[in-house]
PDB file of C-alpha atoms in Angstrom:
ATOM      1  CA  UNK A   1      29.542   0.077 -37.483  1.00  0.00           C
ATOM      2  CA  UNK A   2      27.517  -2.975 -38.470  1.00  0.00           C
ATOM      3  CA  UNK A   3      28.352  -5.301 -41.353  1.00  0.00           C
ATOM      4  CA  UNK A   4      26.249  -7.728 -43.379  1.00  0.00           C
ATOM      5  CA  UNK A   5      25.244 -10.811 -41.328  1.00  0.00           C
ATOM      6  CA  UNK A   6      26.802 -13.215 -43.823  1.00  0.00           C
ATOM      7  CA  UNK A   7      30.120 -11.352 -43.685  1.00  0.00           C
ATOM      8  CA  UNK A   8      30.314 -11.496 -39.891  1.00  0.00           C
ATOM      9  CA  UNK A   9      29.193 -15.139 -39.897  1.00  0.00           C
ATOM     10  CA  UNK A  10      32.098 -15.842 -42.256  1.00  0.00           C
ATOM     11  CA  UNK A  11      34.460 -14.135 -39.805  1.00  0.00           C
ATOM     12  CA  UNK A  12      33.041 -16.169 -36.920  1.00  0.00           C
ATOM     13  CA  UNK A  13      33.432 -19.481 -38.746  1.00  0.00           C
ATOM     14  CA  UNK A  14      36.938 -18.572 -39.896  1.00  0.00           C
ATOM     15  CA  UNK A  15      37.923 -17.533 -36.370  1.00  0.00           C
ATOM     16  CA  UNK A  16      37.111 -20.992 -35.056  1.00  0.00           C
ATOM     17  CA  UNK A  17      39.182 -22.640 -37.779  1.00  0.00           C
ATOM     18  CA  UNK A  18      42.021 -20.133 -37.192  1.00  0.00           C
ATOM     19  CA  UNK A  19      41.780 -19.136 -33.514  1.00  0.00           C
ATOM     20  CA  UNK A  20      45.006 -17.140 -33.566  1.00  0.00           C
ATOM     21  CA  UNK A  21      43.260 -14.551 -35.693  1.00  0.00           C
ATOM     22  CA  UNK A  22      40.394 -13.859 -33.233  1.00  0.00           C
ATOM     23  CA  UNK A  23      41.513 -15.344 -29.925  1.00  0.00           C
ATOM     24  CA  UNK A  24      39.234 -14.592 -26.995  1.00  0.00           C
ATOM     25  CA  UNK A  25      36.227 -13.409 -28.987  1.00  0.00           C
ATOM     26  CA  UNK A  26      32.872 -14.843 -27.978  1.00  0.00           C
ATOM     27  CA  UNK A  27      30.302 -14.926 -30.757  1.00  0.00           C
ATOM     28  CA  UNK A  28      26.697 -14.284 -29.750  1.00  0.00           C
ATOM     29  CA  UNK A  29      23.244 -13.932 -31.258  1.00  0.00           C
ATOM     30  CA  UNK A  30      21.552 -10.765 -30.020  1.00  0.00           C
ATOM     31  CA  UNK A  31      17.763 -10.576 -30.188  1.00  0.00           C
ATOM     32  CA  UNK A  32      15.892  -7.315 -30.666  1.00  0.00           C
ATOM     33  CA  UNK A  33      13.920  -8.112 -27.497  1.00  0.00           C
ATOM     34  CA  UNK A  34      17.138  -8.123 -25.472  1.00  0.00           C
ATOM     35  CA  UNK A  35      17.911 -11.839 -25.322  1.00  0.00           C
ATOM     36  CA  UNK A  36      21.522 -12.838 -25.872  1.00  0.00           C
ATOM     37  CA  UNK A  37      22.527 -16.405 -26.776  1.00  0.00           C
ATOM     38  CA  UNK A  38      25.828 -18.032 -27.794  1.00  0.00           C
ATOM     39  CA  UNK A  39      26.463 -18.824 -31.446  1.00  0.00           C
ATOM     40  CA  UNK A  40      27.159 -22.573 -31.385  1.00  0.00           C
ATOM     41  CA  UNK A  41      30.153 -22.488 -33.720  1.00  0.00           C
ATOM     42  CA  UNK A  42      32.205 -25.002 -31.702  1.00  0.00           C
ATOM     43  CA  UNK A  43      29.425 -27.610 -31.943  1.00  0.00           C
ATOM     44  CA  UNK A  44      28.898 -26.960 -35.657  1.00  0.00           C
ATOM     45  CA  UNK A  45      32.616 -27.545 -36.226  1.00  0.00           C
ATOM     46  CA  UNK A  46      32.796 -30.673 -34.049  1.00  0.00           C
ATOM     47  CA  UNK A  47      32.175 -34.332 -34.845  1.00  0.00           C
ATOM     48  CA  UNK A  48      28.521 -35.496 -34.905  1.00  0.00           C
ATOM     49  CA  UNK A  49      27.131 -36.479 -31.510  1.00  0.00           C
ATOM     50  CA  UNK A  50      24.688 -39.296 -30.784  1.00  0.00           C
ATOM     51  CA  UNK A  51      21.637 -37.147 -31.568  1.00  0.00           C
ATOM     52  CA  UNK A  52      23.190 -36.170 -34.892  1.00  0.00           C
ATOM     53  CA  UNK A  53      23.944 -39.785 -35.762  1.00  0.00           C
ATOM     54  CA  UNK A  54      20.375 -40.855 -34.988  1.00  0.00           C
ATOM     55  CA  UNK A  55      19.140 -38.047 -37.229  1.00  0.00           C
ATOM     56  CA  UNK A  56      21.443 -39.134 -40.058  1.00  0.00           C
ATOM     57  CA  UNK A  57      20.308 -42.756 -39.696  1.00  0.00           C
ATOM     58  CA  UNK A  58      16.793 -41.557 -40.545  1.00  0.00           C
ATOM     59  CA  UNK A  59      17.867 -39.840 -43.770  1.00  0.00           C
ATOM     60  CA  UNK A  60      16.700 -41.399 -47.029  1.00  0.00           C
ATOM     61  CA  UNK A  61      19.382 -41.060 -49.695  1.00  0.00           C
ATOM     62  CA  UNK A  62      20.216 -38.837 -51.404  1.00  0.00           C
ATOM     63  CA  UNK A  63      20.238 -36.108 -48.728  1.00  0.00           C
ATOM     64  CA  UNK A  64      20.352 -32.349 -49.221  1.00  0.00           C
ATOM     65  CA  UNK A  65      21.749 -30.679 -46.074  1.00  0.00           C
ATOM     66  CA  UNK A  66      20.193 -27.202 -46.124  1.00  0.00           C
ATOM     67  CA  UNK A  67      22.385 -24.663 -44.334  1.00  0.00           C
ATOM     68  CA  UNK A  68      25.138 -27.240 -43.941  1.00  0.00           C
ATOM     69  CA  UNK A  69      27.554 -24.830 -42.240  1.00  0.00           C
ATOM     70  CA  UNK A  70      31.068 -26.255 -41.749  1.00  0.00           C
ATOM     71  CA  UNK A  71      29.867 -29.691 -42.845  1.00  0.00           C
ATOM     72  CA  UNK A  72      29.448 -31.706 -39.652  1.00  0.00           C
ATOM     73  CA  UNK A  73      26.445 -33.640 -40.975  1.00  0.00           C
ATOM     74  CA  UNK A  74      26.956 -33.733 -44.731  1.00  0.00           C
ATOM     75  CA  UNK A  75      30.578 -34.691 -44.092  1.00  0.00           C
ATOM     76  CA  UNK A  76      29.523 -37.613 -41.897  1.00  0.00           C
ATOM     77  CA  UNK A  77      27.130 -38.848 -44.588  1.00  0.00           C
ATOM     78  CA  UNK A  78      29.840 -38.609 -47.222  1.00  0.00           C
ATOM     79  CA  UNK A  79      32.379 -40.450 -45.049  1.00  0.00           C
ATOM     80  CA  UNK A  80      29.808 -43.224 -44.617  1.00  0.00           C
ATOM     81  CA  UNK A  81      29.591 -43.575 -48.394  1.00  0.00           C
ATOM     82  CA  UNK A  82      26.115 -42.123 -48.608  1.00  0.00           C
ATOM     83  CA  UNK A  83      24.916 -39.723 -51.297  1.00  0.00           C
ATOM     84  CA  UNK A  84      24.639 -36.183 -49.941  1.00  0.00           C
ATOM     85  CA  UNK A  85      25.082 -32.551 -50.913  1.00  0.00           C
ATOM     86  CA  UNK A  86      25.443 -29.538 -48.638  1.00  0.00           C
ATOM     87  CA  UNK A  87      24.211 -26.059 -49.458  1.00  0.00           C
ATOM     88  CA  UNK A  88      25.177 -22.882 -47.611  1.00  0.00           C
ATOM     89  CA  UNK A  89      25.555 -19.195 -48.456  1.00  0.00           C
ATOM     90  CA  UNK A  90      28.674 -18.600 -46.341  1.00  0.00           C
ATOM     91  CA  UNK A  91      32.019 -18.870 -48.132  1.00  0.00           C
ATOM     92  CA  UNK A  92      33.949 -19.923 -45.007  1.00  0.00           C
ATOM     93  CA  UNK A  93      31.398 -22.597 -44.131  1.00  0.00           C
ATOM     94  CA  UNK A  94      31.492 -24.013 -47.653  1.00  0.00           C
ATOM     95  CA  UNK A  95      35.288 -24.050 -47.636  1.00  0.00           C
ATOM     96  CA  UNK A  96      35.419 -25.932 -44.313  1.00  0.00           C
ATOM     97  CA  UNK A  97      32.667 -28.340 -45.366  1.00  0.00           C
ATOM     98  CA  UNK A  98      34.607 -29.277 -48.473  1.00  0.00           C
ATOM     99  CA  UNK A  99      37.621 -30.113 -46.290  1.00  0.00           C
ATOM    100  CA  UNK A 100      35.493 -32.928 -44.810  1.00  0.00           C
ATOM    101  CA  UNK A 101      35.256 -34.451 -48.279  1.00  0.00           C
ATOM    102  CA  UNK A 102      31.639 -33.462 -48.729  1.00  0.00           C
ATOM    103  CA  UNK A 103      30.137 -32.106 -51.928  1.00  0.00           C
ATOM    104  CA  UNK A 104      28.886 -28.588 -51.171  1.00  0.00           C
ATOM    105  CA  UNK A 105      27.525 -25.695 -53.219  1.00  0.00           C
ATOM    106  CA  UNK A 106      27.540 -22.063 -52.146  1.00  0.00           C
ATOM    107  CA  UNK A 107      23.970 -21.037 -52.768  1.00  0.00           C
ATOM    108  CA  UNK A 108      20.693 -20.100 -51.106  1.00  0.00           C
ATOM    109  CA  UNK A 109      18.139 -22.869 -50.759  1.00  0.00           C
ATOM    110  CA  UNK A 110      15.748 -20.563 -52.616  1.00  0.00           C
ATOM    111  CA  UNK A 111      18.004 -20.485 -55.684  1.00  0.00           C
ATOM    112  CA  UNK A 112      18.108 -23.216 -58.334  1.00  0.00           C
ATOM    113  CA  UNK A 113      19.794 -26.319 -56.896  1.00  0.00           C
ATOM    114  CA  UNK A 114      21.093 -29.577 -58.357  1.00  0.00           C
ATOM    115  CA  UNK A 115      18.677 -32.512 -58.373  1.00  0.00           C
ATOM    116  CA  UNK A 116      15.467 -30.555 -57.782  1.00  0.00           C
ATOM    117  CA  UNK A 117      12.561 -32.966 -57.395  1.00  0.00           C
ATOM    118  CA  UNK A 118      14.860 -35.948 -56.805  1.00  0.00           C
ATOM    119  CA  UNK A 119      16.101 -35.626 -53.212  1.00  0.00           C
ATOM    120  CA  UNK A 120      15.257 -38.374 -50.747  1.00  0.00           C
ATOM    121  CA  UNK A 121      15.736 -36.074 -47.751  1.00  0.00           C
ATOM    122  CA  UNK A 122      15.887 -32.344 -47.154  1.00  0.00           C
ATOM    123  CA  UNK A 123      17.676 -31.869 -43.841  1.00  0.00           C
ATOM    124  CA  UNK A 124      17.021 -28.803 -41.660  1.00  0.00           C
ATOM    125  CA  UNK A 125      19.178 -29.283 -38.558  1.00  0.00           C
ATOM    126  CA  UNK A 126      20.660 -26.900 -35.976  1.00  0.00           C
ATOM    127  CA  UNK A 127      17.750 -24.465 -36.018  1.00  0.00           C
ATOM    128  CA  UNK A 128      17.830 -24.000 -39.794  1.00  0.00           C
ATOM    129  CA  UNK A 129      14.029 -23.963 -39.863  1.00  0.00           C
ATOM    130  CA  UNK A 130      14.701 -20.298 -39.071  1.00  0.00           C
ATOM    131  CA  UNK A 131      16.284 -19.539 -42.474  1.00  0.00           C
ATOM    132  CA  UNK A 132      14.543 -16.601 -44.084  1.00  0.00           C
ATOM    133  CA  UNK A 133      12.236 -16.040 -41.110  1.00  0.00           C
ATOM    134  CA  UNK A 134       9.280 -17.788 -42.807  1.00  0.00           C
ATOM    135  CA  UNK A 135       9.015 -21.513 -41.928  1.00  0.00           C
ATOM    136  CA  UNK A 136       6.082 -22.147 -44.290  1.00  0.00           C
ATOM    137  CA  UNK A 137       7.989 -20.760 -47.269  1.00  0.00           C
ATOM    138  CA  UNK A 138      11.093 -22.745 -46.332  1.00  0.00           C
ATOM    139  CA  UNK A 139       9.168 -25.995 -45.821  1.00  0.00           C
ATOM    140  CA  UNK A 140       7.326 -25.491 -49.107  1.00  0.00           C
ATOM    141  CA  UNK A 141      10.636 -24.994 -50.882  1.00  0.00           C
ATOM    142  CA  UNK A 142      12.056 -28.140 -49.263  1.00  0.00           C
ATOM    143  CA  UNK A 143       8.979 -30.069 -50.345  1.00  0.00           C
ATOM    144  CA  UNK A 144       9.520 -28.926 -53.920  1.00  0.00           C
ATOM    145  CA  UNK A 145      13.064 -30.305 -53.819  1.00  0.00           C
ATOM    146  CA  UNK A 146      11.959 -33.804 -52.788  1.00  0.00           C
ATOM    147  CA  UNK A 147      11.334 -36.919 -54.826  1.00  0.00           C
ATOM    148  CA  UNK A 148       7.683 -38.067 -54.543  1.00  0.00           C
ATOM    149  CA  UNK A 149       8.472 -40.314 -51.565  1.00  0.00           C
ATOM    150  CA  UNK A 150      11.020 -37.931 -50.034  1.00  0.00           C
ATOM    151  CA  UNK A 151      11.027 -36.574 -46.493  1.00  0.00           C
ATOM    152  CA  UNK A 152      11.987 -33.407 -44.641  1.00  0.00           C
ATOM    153  CA  UNK A 153      13.850 -33.955 -41.370  1.00  0.00           C
ATOM    154  CA  UNK A 154      13.680 -30.825 -39.245  1.00  0.00           C
ATOM    155  CA  UNK A 155      15.101 -29.876 -35.860  1.00  0.00           C
ATOM    156  CA  UNK A 156      12.742 -27.803 -33.728  1.00  0.00           C
ATOM    157  CA  UNK A 157      12.674 -25.885 -30.468  1.00  0.00           C
ATOM    158  CA  UNK A 158      11.350 -27.674 -27.358  1.00  0.00           C
ATOM    159  CA  UNK A 159       7.555 -27.942 -26.944  1.00  0.00           C
ATOM    160  CA  UNK A 160       6.064 -24.842 -25.384  1.00  0.00           C
ATOM    161  CA  UNK A 161       8.754 -22.534 -26.757  1.00  0.00           C
ATOM    162  CA  UNK A 162       7.646 -19.377 -28.590  1.00  0.00           C
ATOM    163  CA  UNK A 163       7.064 -19.900 -32.314  1.00  0.00           C
ATOM    164  CA  UNK A 164       7.778 -16.586 -33.963  1.00  0.00           C
ATOM    165  CA  UNK A 165       9.853 -14.606 -36.434  1.00  0.00           C
ATOM    166  CA  UNK A 166      12.314 -12.265 -34.749  1.00  0.00           C
ATOM    167  CA  UNK A 167      15.005  -9.719 -35.548  1.00  0.00           C
ATOM    168  CA  UNK A 168      18.501 -10.871 -34.596  1.00  0.00           C
ATOM    169  CA  UNK A 169      22.105  -9.959 -35.240  1.00  0.00           C
ATOM    170  CA  UNK A 170      25.518 -11.568 -34.739  1.00  0.00           C
ATOM    171  CA  UNK A 171      27.813  -9.905 -32.217  1.00  0.00           C
ATOM    172  CA  UNK A 172      31.346 -10.206 -30.892  1.00  0.00           C
ATOM    173  CA  UNK A 173      33.502  -7.759 -28.959  1.00  0.00           C
ATOM    174  CA  UNK A 174      33.673  -4.580 -31.053  1.00  0.00           C
ATOM    175  CA  UNK A 175      31.820  -6.221 -33.963  1.00  0.00           C
ATOM    176  CA  UNK A 176      28.181  -6.640 -34.870  1.00  0.00           C
ATOM    177  CA  UNK A 177      26.110  -7.415 -37.937  1.00  0.00           C
ATOM    178  CA  UNK A 178      23.048  -5.628 -39.210  1.00  0.00           C
ATOM    179  CA  UNK A 179      19.675  -7.003 -38.097  1.00  0.00           C
ATOM    180  CA  UNK A 180      18.094  -9.878 -40.024  1.00  0.00           C
ATOM    181  CA  UNK A 181      14.959 -12.003 -39.659  1.00  0.00           C
ATOM    182  CA  UNK A 182      15.113 -15.474 -38.135  1.00  0.00           C
ATOM    183  CA  UNK A 183      12.328 -17.855 -37.124  1.00  0.00           C
ATOM    184  CA  UNK A 184      11.757 -20.226 -34.226  1.00  0.00           C
ATOM    185  CA  UNK A 185       9.303 -23.109 -34.385  1.00  0.00           C
ATOM    186  CA  UNK A 186       8.419 -25.332 -31.421  1.00  0.00           C
ATOM    187  CA  UNK A 187       8.059 -29.091 -31.784  1.00  0.00           C
ATOM    188  CA  UNK A 188       4.403 -28.992 -30.726  1.00  0.00           C
ATOM    189  CA  UNK A 189       3.605 -26.316 -33.328  1.00  0.00           C
ATOM    190  CA  UNK A 190       4.950 -28.000 -36.474  1.00  0.00           C
ATOM    191  CA  UNK A 191       1.671 -29.433 -37.817  1.00  0.00           C
ATOM    192  CA  UNK A 192       0.035 -26.206 -39.000  1.00  0.00           C
ATOM    193  CA  UNK A 193       3.008 -24.744 -40.902  1.00  0.00           C
ATOM    194  CA  UNK A 194       3.759 -28.175 -42.346  1.00  0.00           C
ATOM    195  CA  UNK A 195       0.198 -28.470 -43.647  1.00  0.00           C
ATOM    196  CA  UNK A 196       0.359 -24.953 -45.093  1.00  0.00           C
ATOM    197  CA  UNK A 197       3.476 -26.077 -46.980  1.00  0.00           C
ATOM    198  CA  UNK A 198       1.780 -29.209 -48.350  1.00  0.00           C
ATOM    199  CA  UNK A 199       3.454 -31.556 -45.883  1.00  0.00           C
ATOM    200  CA  UNK A 200       2.356 -33.711 -42.952  1.00  0.00           C
ATOM    201  CA  UNK A 201       4.137 -34.898 -39.844  1.00  0.00           C
ATOM    202  CA  UNK A 202       4.983 -38.605 -40.056  1.00  0.00           C
ATOM    203  CA  UNK A 203       6.845 -38.876 -36.764  1.00  0.00           C
ATOM    204  CA  UNK A 204       8.598 -36.859 -34.086  1.00  0.00           C
ATOM    205  CA  UNK A 205      11.194 -37.671 -31.444  1.00  0.00           C
ATOM    206  CA  UNK A 206      13.525 -36.217 -28.857  1.00  0.00           C
ATOM    207  CA  UNK A 207      17.134 -37.156 -28.157  1.00  0.00           C
ATOM    208  CA  UNK A 208      19.539 -35.588 -25.645  1.00  0.00           C
ATOM    209  CA  UNK A 209      17.296 -32.555 -25.167  1.00  0.00           C
ATOM    210  CA  UNK A 210      16.906 -31.911 -28.900  1.00  0.00           C
ATOM    211  CA  UNK A 211      13.608 -32.192 -30.783  1.00  0.00           C
ATOM    212  CA  UNK A 212      12.978 -33.400 -34.332  1.00  0.00           C
ATOM    213  CA  UNK A 213      10.165 -34.186 -36.771  1.00  0.00           C
ATOM    214  CA  UNK A 214       9.893 -36.112 -40.012  1.00  0.00           C
ATOM    215  CA  UNK A 215       7.605 -34.593 -42.637  1.00  0.00           C
ATOM    216  CA  UNK A 216       6.364 -36.018 -45.930  1.00  0.00           C
ATOM    217  CA  UNK A 217       4.042 -34.885 -48.696  1.00  0.00           C
TER     218      UNK A 217
END
């Protein structure tokens, strides 16, 4: 029997923090087209790597970390004394993010958020451009959250990758979520959806096999 995606995501995050409760389970993302990829929980719960740190160096304070997960990035900003807030819909992720000392709210990015229209950066890392399955709507929302000179920093799939909305679910042995919509957007395809959202690409870069872009109004 399937459960809500957010509920199983909570279980997955909690299982990493408390491995004795779910030892041996391997969390995956199953695509409706048959693809099967690992859910990168270990990386999300780890310390920031060099690519993360370069991304954070480009943030203009204050930063809103959209889909902050267990707080790897927003926690690093907070530890550095920088102004940042994380937002995530998963209770377990919010709880773990707060352990890092970060300020985090449990909420959807499409709900009312603190500081609307005053954020220096909206951060979409770790594939979070996929939230909601509609990149234009998500980018438009992020643009609305920014101060006039604010930026959106977004992590993207490698150039040449398919840019599409797909049905996916979270799976582990004997557990699976219901299907939900997720989006993928390649680095060489960012300009059109950005423009449709009222944004433009200022710069783009690649570090350690990961691809990023900086967008502004």
